[in-house]
Amino acid sequence: PYMIITESSSGYRFITQHEHSKIAGRCAMRWGNDDFESLDPKGSLVTAAFLHDIGWQEFDQQPRLKSDEKTENPTPVNFHELSPQTWIDMYEQGIDATAAIDPYAGLVVSLHGVGLQNRRYGLTPEWSNPRSEFDGFIQTEQKRQRQLMEQISEQDGFSMSSKDRTTLKQLQEDAHNPEQYEGQLWCNYKLLQIWDTLSHILCATTNPTGETSIENVPVSTSTDITISIHSETANTYRIVPYPFQTDPLVVSVTGRTVSEQTVKSGETSAVAREYFLNTDEVEFRIHS
């Protein structure tokens, strides 16, 4: 991932991965109510949500431009257009940083990174085939995951269940059959996918009204449902069933706007100046 870019009458709005992660983190902080089980371990999952894209913070210091294939005009590079090696470098940095702070959070973020390259372990079979350029990254992270599993198991007052150990082994064997996975770790991996997806929906909405859904949302360790997300305005959303403790849940991030004229000029220094100067708080309101 890289910056999330949307177009408006005032130009291109950029929301960095670090800002996007703030929404995921705040969703994690408020997750759980009478219908949705609370998080376990909560502190580690909140950390994972806030830090899952921390590796991109330095890279997101300025927008990068490319030539549009049709018009040949300069246009911003979006989050899905980076080279495999750049993606790997940034993701490994982020997992390093997260694991150093909280090994369990690092394990979940490592699973998240690998999942982005293998159809999320079968949760999104419609994604394109895994690319061989990421084989080395996947192997490195699988080794890290096994090490983190052992490190977590040695911590006082914390243990990894036999279900979690079995599931990690299955995830690494490439079966990619989500029906066979079970346990708290698999539930927590899915939760990070929900917060990440929801944040992307909020940050990337261009149509102010519409409806979408997110599948495989855990209400407990063993039960998943589908939630519906109704976009009422560009910044107001209704979620059914509602998963948060707070109603409404209001979250805000910093957006940066660069005019279309400045982007078309192709002058990277001018783009960078506007990027840093034209900031505003974007507030999202989520309710039942």
Short mmCIF file of C-alpha atoms in Angstrom, two decimals:
data_model
loop_
_atom_site.label_atom_id
_atom_site.label_comp_id
_atom_site.label_asym_id
_atom_site.label_seq_id
_atom_site.Cartn_x
_atom_site.Cartn_y
_atom_site.Cartn_z
CA PRO A 1 0.00 0.00 0.00
CA TYR A 2 0.91 3.62 -0.57
CA MET A 3 -1.13 6.83 -0.46
CA ILE A 4 -4.89 6.61 -0.96
CA ILE A 5 -5.79 9.16 -3.64
CA THR A 6 -9.21 10.51 -4.56
CA GLU A 7 -10.12 13.25 -7.02
CA SER A 8 -12.41 16.20 -6.29
CA SER A 9 -13.18 19.63 -7.70
CA SER A 10 -10.25 21.06 -5.70
CA GLY A 11 -7.72 18.55 -7.01
CA TYR A 12 -6.19 15.34 -5.73
CA ARG A 13 -6.73 14.44 -2.07
CA PHE A 14 -4.01 12.31 -0.52
CA ILE A 15 -4.44 10.29 2.68
CA THR A 16 -1.23 8.59 3.70
CA GLN A 17 -1.06 5.00 4.90
CA HIS A 18 -0.12 6.25 8.36
CA GLU A 19 -3.30 8.36 8.52
CA HIS A 20 -5.39 5.50 7.12
CA SER A 21 -3.99 3.28 9.89
CA LYS A 22 -5.25 5.73 12.52
CA ILE A 23 -8.81 4.95 11.43
CA ALA A 24 -8.12 1.21 11.67
CA GLY A 25 -6.64 1.71 15.13
CA ARG A 26 -9.59 3.72 16.40
CA CYS A 27 -11.97 1.10 15.03
CA ALA A 28 -10.02 -1.53 16.98
CA MET A 29 -10.14 0.56 20.18
CA ARG A 30 -13.95 0.75 20.04
CA TRP A 31 -14.65 -2.76 18.69
CA GLY A 32 -17.10 -4.97 20.55
CA ASN A 33 -20.58 -4.71 22.07
CA ASP A 34 -23.48 -7.04 23.00
CA ASP A 35 -23.37 -8.58 19.50
CA PHE A 36 -19.63 -8.58 18.80
CA GLU A 37 -17.12 -10.21 21.15
CA SER A 38 -14.44 -7.97 22.65
CA LEU A 39 -10.85 -8.24 21.48
CA ASP A 40 -8.34 -10.74 22.86
CA PRO A 41 -5.58 -9.68 23.40
CA LYS A 42 -6.96 -6.15 23.01
CA GLY A 43 -3.78 -4.16 23.52
CA SER A 44 -1.87 -6.15 20.91
CA LEU A 45 -4.65 -5.91 18.34
CA VAL A 46 -5.03 -2.17 18.80
CA THR A 47 -1.26 -1.87 18.34
CA ALA A 48 -1.42 -4.02 15.19
CA ALA A 49 -4.21 -1.88 13.74
CA PHE A 50 -2.43 1.43 14.42
CA LEU A 51 0.95 0.19 13.14
CA HIS A 52 0.09 -2.18 10.29
CA ASP A 53 1.31 0.34 7.67
CA ILE A 54 4.01 2.07 9.76
CA GLY A 55 6.69 1.07 7.24
CA TRP A 56 5.26 3.58 4.75
CA GLN A 57 5.63 6.66 6.95
CA GLU A 58 8.93 7.86 5.46
CA PHE A 59 7.95 6.91 1.89
CA ASP A 60 4.73 8.91 2.22
CA GLN A 61 6.58 12.17 2.86
CA GLN A 62 5.86 13.27 -0.71
CA PRO A 63 3.67 12.20 -3.64
CA ARG A 64 5.29 10.55 -6.63
CA LEU A 65 4.21 11.17 -10.21
CA LYS A 66 3.98 8.99 -13.29
CA SER A 67 2.91 9.58 -16.89
CA ASP A 68 -0.75 8.74 -17.56
CA GLU A 69 -0.99 5.97 -20.16
CA LYS A 70 -3.77 7.67 -22.12
CA THR A 71 -3.09 11.40 -21.84
CA GLU A 72 0.67 11.21 -21.07
CA ASN A 73 0.06 13.94 -18.49
CA PRO A 74 1.72 13.63 -15.06
CA THR A 75 -0.56 11.90 -12.54
CA PRO A 76 -0.03 10.70 -8.95
CA VAL A 77 1.17 7.17 -8.25
CA ASN A 78 -1.59 5.34 -6.35
CA PHE A 79 -1.11 2.76 -3.60
CA HIS A 80 -1.43 -0.27 -5.89
CA GLU A 81 1.12 0.90 -8.49
CA LEU A 82 4.47 0.39 -6.76
CA SER A 83 7.22 -2.02 -7.75
CA PRO A 84 7.31 -5.34 -5.85
CA GLN A 85 10.69 -4.59 -4.26
CA THR A 86 9.57 -1.18 -2.98
CA TRP A 87 6.48 -2.81 -1.49
CA ILE A 88 8.56 -5.55 0.14
CA ASP A 89 11.09 -3.10 1.59
CA MET A 90 8.41 -0.92 3.13
CA TYR A 91 6.39 -3.82 4.48
CA GLU A 92 9.38 -5.53 6.07
CA GLN A 93 10.32 -2.26 7.79
CA GLY A 94 6.83 -1.97 9.20
CA ILE A 95 6.70 -5.54 10.48
CA ASP A 96 10.17 -5.11 12.06
CA ALA A 97 8.97 -2.02 13.91
CA THR A 98 5.69 -3.57 15.05
CA ALA A 99 7.25 -6.84 16.24
CA ALA A 100 9.88 -4.92 18.23
CA ILE A 101 7.09 -3.15 20.14
CA ASP A 102 4.70 -6.10 20.54
CA PRO A 103 5.49 -9.62 19.25
CA TYR A 104 1.82 -10.64 19.00
CA ALA A 105 0.98 -7.49 17.05
CA GLY A 106 3.99 -8.23 14.83
CA LEU A 107 2.70 -11.74 14.17
CA VAL A 108 -0.73 -10.47 13.11
CA VAL A 109 0.79 -7.74 10.89
CA SER A 110 3.15 -10.29 9.31
CA LEU A 111 0.16 -12.49 8.50
CA HIS A 112 -1.57 -9.41 7.06
CA GLY A 113 1.39 -8.64 4.80
CA VAL A 114 1.65 -12.20 3.49
CA GLY A 115 -2.12 -12.35 3.06
CA LEU A 116 -2.02 -9.35 0.74
CA GLN A 117 0.11 -11.42 -1.62
CA ASN A 118 -1.78 -14.73 -1.46
CA ARG A 119 -5.45 -13.79 -1.71
CA ARG A 120 -5.70 -13.38 2.06
CA TYR A 121 -5.35 -17.12 2.64
CA GLY A 122 -8.40 -17.80 0.50
CA LEU A 123 -10.70 -15.11 1.90
CA THR A 124 -10.55 -13.20 -1.40
CA PRO A 125 -10.21 -15.85 -4.14
CA GLU A 126 -11.20 -13.28 -6.76
CA TRP A 127 -7.85 -11.50 -6.36
CA SER A 128 -5.24 -12.13 -9.06
CA ASN A 129 -2.78 -15.01 -8.82
CA PRO A 130 0.11 -14.59 -6.37
CA ARG A 131 3.20 -13.18 -8.10
CA SER A 132 6.52 -15.00 -7.94
CA GLU A 133 8.31 -11.73 -7.08
CA PHE A 134 6.87 -12.05 -3.58
CA ASP A 135 7.96 -15.65 -2.92
CA GLY A 136 11.06 -14.56 -0.99
CA PHE A 137 9.05 -12.12 1.11
CA ILE A 138 6.53 -14.83 1.98
CA GLN A 139 9.23 -17.32 2.97
CA THR A 140 11.02 -14.73 5.12
CA GLU A 141 7.81 -13.79 6.89
CA GLN A 142 6.80 -17.39 7.49
CA LYS A 143 10.10 -17.94 9.27
CA ARG A 144 9.50 -14.77 11.29
CA GLN A 145 5.98 -15.94 12.18
CA ARG A 146 7.30 -19.23 13.59
CA GLN A 147 9.88 -17.35 15.63
CA LEU A 148 7.32 -14.90 16.95
CA MET A 149 4.98 -17.76 17.86
CA GLU A 150 7.73 -19.24 20.06
CA GLN A 151 8.66 -15.85 21.50
CA ILE A 152 5.03 -15.16 22.44
CA SER A 153 4.67 -18.60 24.01
CA GLU A 154 7.59 -17.88 26.33
CA GLN A 155 6.04 -14.67 27.70
CA ASP A 156 4.67 -14.76 31.22
CA GLY A 157 0.89 -14.98 31.35
CA PHE A 158 0.45 -15.56 27.64
CA SER A 159 0.17 -18.78 25.69
CA MET A 160 -0.60 -19.75 22.11
CA SER A 161 -3.30 -22.41 21.93
CA SER A 162 -2.90 -25.67 20.06
CA LYS A 163 -5.54 -24.37 17.60
CA ASP A 164 -3.41 -21.32 16.90
CA ARG A 165 -0.31 -23.45 16.34
CA THR A 166 -2.20 -25.77 14.01
CA THR A 167 -3.72 -22.86 12.11
CA LEU A 168 -0.34 -21.14 11.63
CA LYS A 169 1.05 -24.40 10.23
CA GLN A 170 -1.93 -24.71 7.87
CA LEU A 171 -1.64 -21.08 6.75
CA GLN A 172 1.98 -21.69 5.82
CA GLU A 173 1.27 -24.87 3.88
CA ASP A 174 -0.46 -22.91 1.09
CA ALA A 175 -3.79 -24.78 1.24
CA HIS A 176 -5.64 -21.45 1.35
CA ASN A 177 -8.88 -22.99 2.52
CA PRO A 178 -10.29 -20.53 5.08
CA GLU A 179 -12.92 -23.05 6.16
CA GLN A 180 -10.24 -25.18 7.83
CA TYR A 181 -8.70 -22.43 9.97
CA GLU A 182 -9.87 -21.82 13.53
CA GLY A 183 -8.78 -20.29 16.81
CA GLN A 184 -8.08 -16.83 18.18
CA LEU A 185 -5.16 -16.02 15.88
CA TRP A 186 -7.24 -16.61 12.74
CA CYS A 187 -10.07 -14.54 14.21
CA ASN A 188 -7.63 -11.72 14.97
CA TYR A 189 -6.14 -11.84 11.48
CA LYS A 190 -9.65 -11.43 10.04
CA LEU A 191 -10.37 -8.53 12.39
CA LEU A 192 -7.35 -6.62 11.07
CA GLN A 193 -8.67 -7.22 7.53
CA ILE A 194 -12.01 -5.68 8.55
CA TRP A 195 -10.48 -2.55 10.06
CA ASP A 196 -8.10 -2.16 7.12
CA THR A 197 -10.89 -2.61 4.56
CA LEU A 198 -13.30 -0.29 6.36
CA SER A 199 -10.66 2.43 6.59
CA HIS A 200 -9.90 2.10 2.87
CA ILE A 201 -13.60 2.38 2.06
CA LEU A 202 -13.84 5.60 4.06
CA CYS A 203 -10.65 7.14 2.67
CA ALA A 204 -11.29 6.21 -0.96
CA THR A 205 -15.00 7.02 -1.30
CA THR A 206 -15.72 9.21 -4.31
CA ASN A 207 -19.45 8.49 -4.67
CA PRO A 208 -21.18 10.16 -1.70
CA THR A 209 -24.01 7.63 -1.64
CA GLY A 210 -23.90 3.91 -2.10
CA GLU A 211 -23.72 0.57 -0.37
CA THR A 212 -21.06 -2.07 -0.03
CA SER A 213 -20.42 -5.00 2.28
CA ILE A 214 -17.57 -6.74 4.07
CA GLU A 215 -17.63 -10.50 4.50
CA ASN A 216 -15.94 -12.76 7.06
CA VAL A 217 -16.49 -10.39 9.98
CA PRO A 218 -16.03 -12.23 13.30
CA VAL A 219 -18.74 -11.81 15.91
CA SER A 220 -16.90 -14.45 17.95
CA THR A 221 -13.89 -16.70 17.53
CA SER A 222 -15.99 -19.29 15.74
CA THR A 223 -18.71 -17.28 13.94
CA ASP A 224 -18.48 -14.81 11.04
CA ILE A 225 -21.11 -12.60 9.42
CA THR A 226 -21.35 -10.01 6.65
CA ILE A 227 -21.78 -6.33 7.51
CA SER A 228 -23.35 -3.72 5.21
CA ILE A 229 -21.87 -0.26 4.87
CA HIS A 230 -24.21 2.46 3.65
CA SER A 231 -22.53 5.65 2.45
CA GLU A 232 -25.00 8.45 3.27
CA THR A 233 -22.69 11.35 2.45
CA ALA A 234 -19.01 11.46 1.50
CA ASN A 235 -18.13 11.37 5.20
CA THR A 236 -21.10 9.69 6.94
CA TYR A 237 -21.67 5.93 7.02
CA ARG A 238 -24.21 3.58 8.51
CA ILE A 239 -23.06 0.04 9.37
CA VAL A 240 -25.46 -2.89 9.89
CA PRO A 241 -25.09 -4.76 12.17
CA TYR A 242 -23.13 -2.23 14.18
CA PRO A 243 -19.89 -3.55 15.74
CA PHE A 244 -18.64 -0.69 17.90
CA GLN A 245 -19.05 0.26 21.57
CA THR A 246 -19.53 3.94 20.69
CA ASP A 247 -22.45 5.15 18.58
CA PRO A 248 -21.68 7.21 16.60
CA LEU A 249 -17.98 6.55 16.18
CA VAL A 250 -16.27 9.70 14.90
CA VAL A 251 -12.73 9.47 13.54
CA SER A 252 -10.64 12.08 11.78
CA VAL A 253 -7.47 12.04 9.69
CA THR A 254 -5.32 14.60 7.94
CA GLY A 255 -5.92 14.95 4.22
CA ARG A 256 -3.57 16.74 1.82
CA THR A 257 -4.75 18.37 -1.41
CA VAL A 258 -2.73 19.20 -4.51
CA SER A 259 -4.44 21.00 -7.39
CA GLU A 260 -4.81 19.26 -10.73
CA GLN A 261 -2.96 22.14 -12.39
CA THR A 262 0.08 21.67 -10.14
CA VAL A 263 0.13 17.91 -10.72
CA LYS A 264 -0.13 18.40 -14.49
CA SER A 265 2.84 20.77 -14.36
CA GLY A 266 4.99 17.81 -13.37
CA GLU A 267 7.09 20.03 -11.09
CA THR A 268 7.87 17.78 -8.13
CA SER A 269 8.94 20.68 -5.88
CA ALA A 270 5.64 22.51 -6.48
CA VAL A 271 3.69 19.30 -5.83
CA ALA A 272 5.60 18.75 -2.58
CA ARG A 273 4.96 22.33 -1.40
CA GLU A 274 1.20 22.08 -1.91
CA TYR A 275 1.19 18.62 -0.36
CA PHE A 276 2.64 20.00 2.88
CA LEU A 277 0.77 23.32 2.90
CA ASN A 278 -2.77 22.29 1.88
CA THR A 279 -3.80 20.10 4.80
CA ASP A 280 -7.20 19.73 6.42
CA GLU A 281 -8.90 17.45 8.91
CA VAL A 282 -11.23 14.93 7.29
CA GLU A 283 -13.84 13.71 9.78
CA PHE A 284 -15.72 10.47 9.28
CA ARG A 285 -18.89 9.63 11.19
CA ILE A 286 -19.99 5.99 11.54
CA HIS A 287 -23.32 5.12 13.15
CA SER A 288 -25.82 2.29 13.58
#
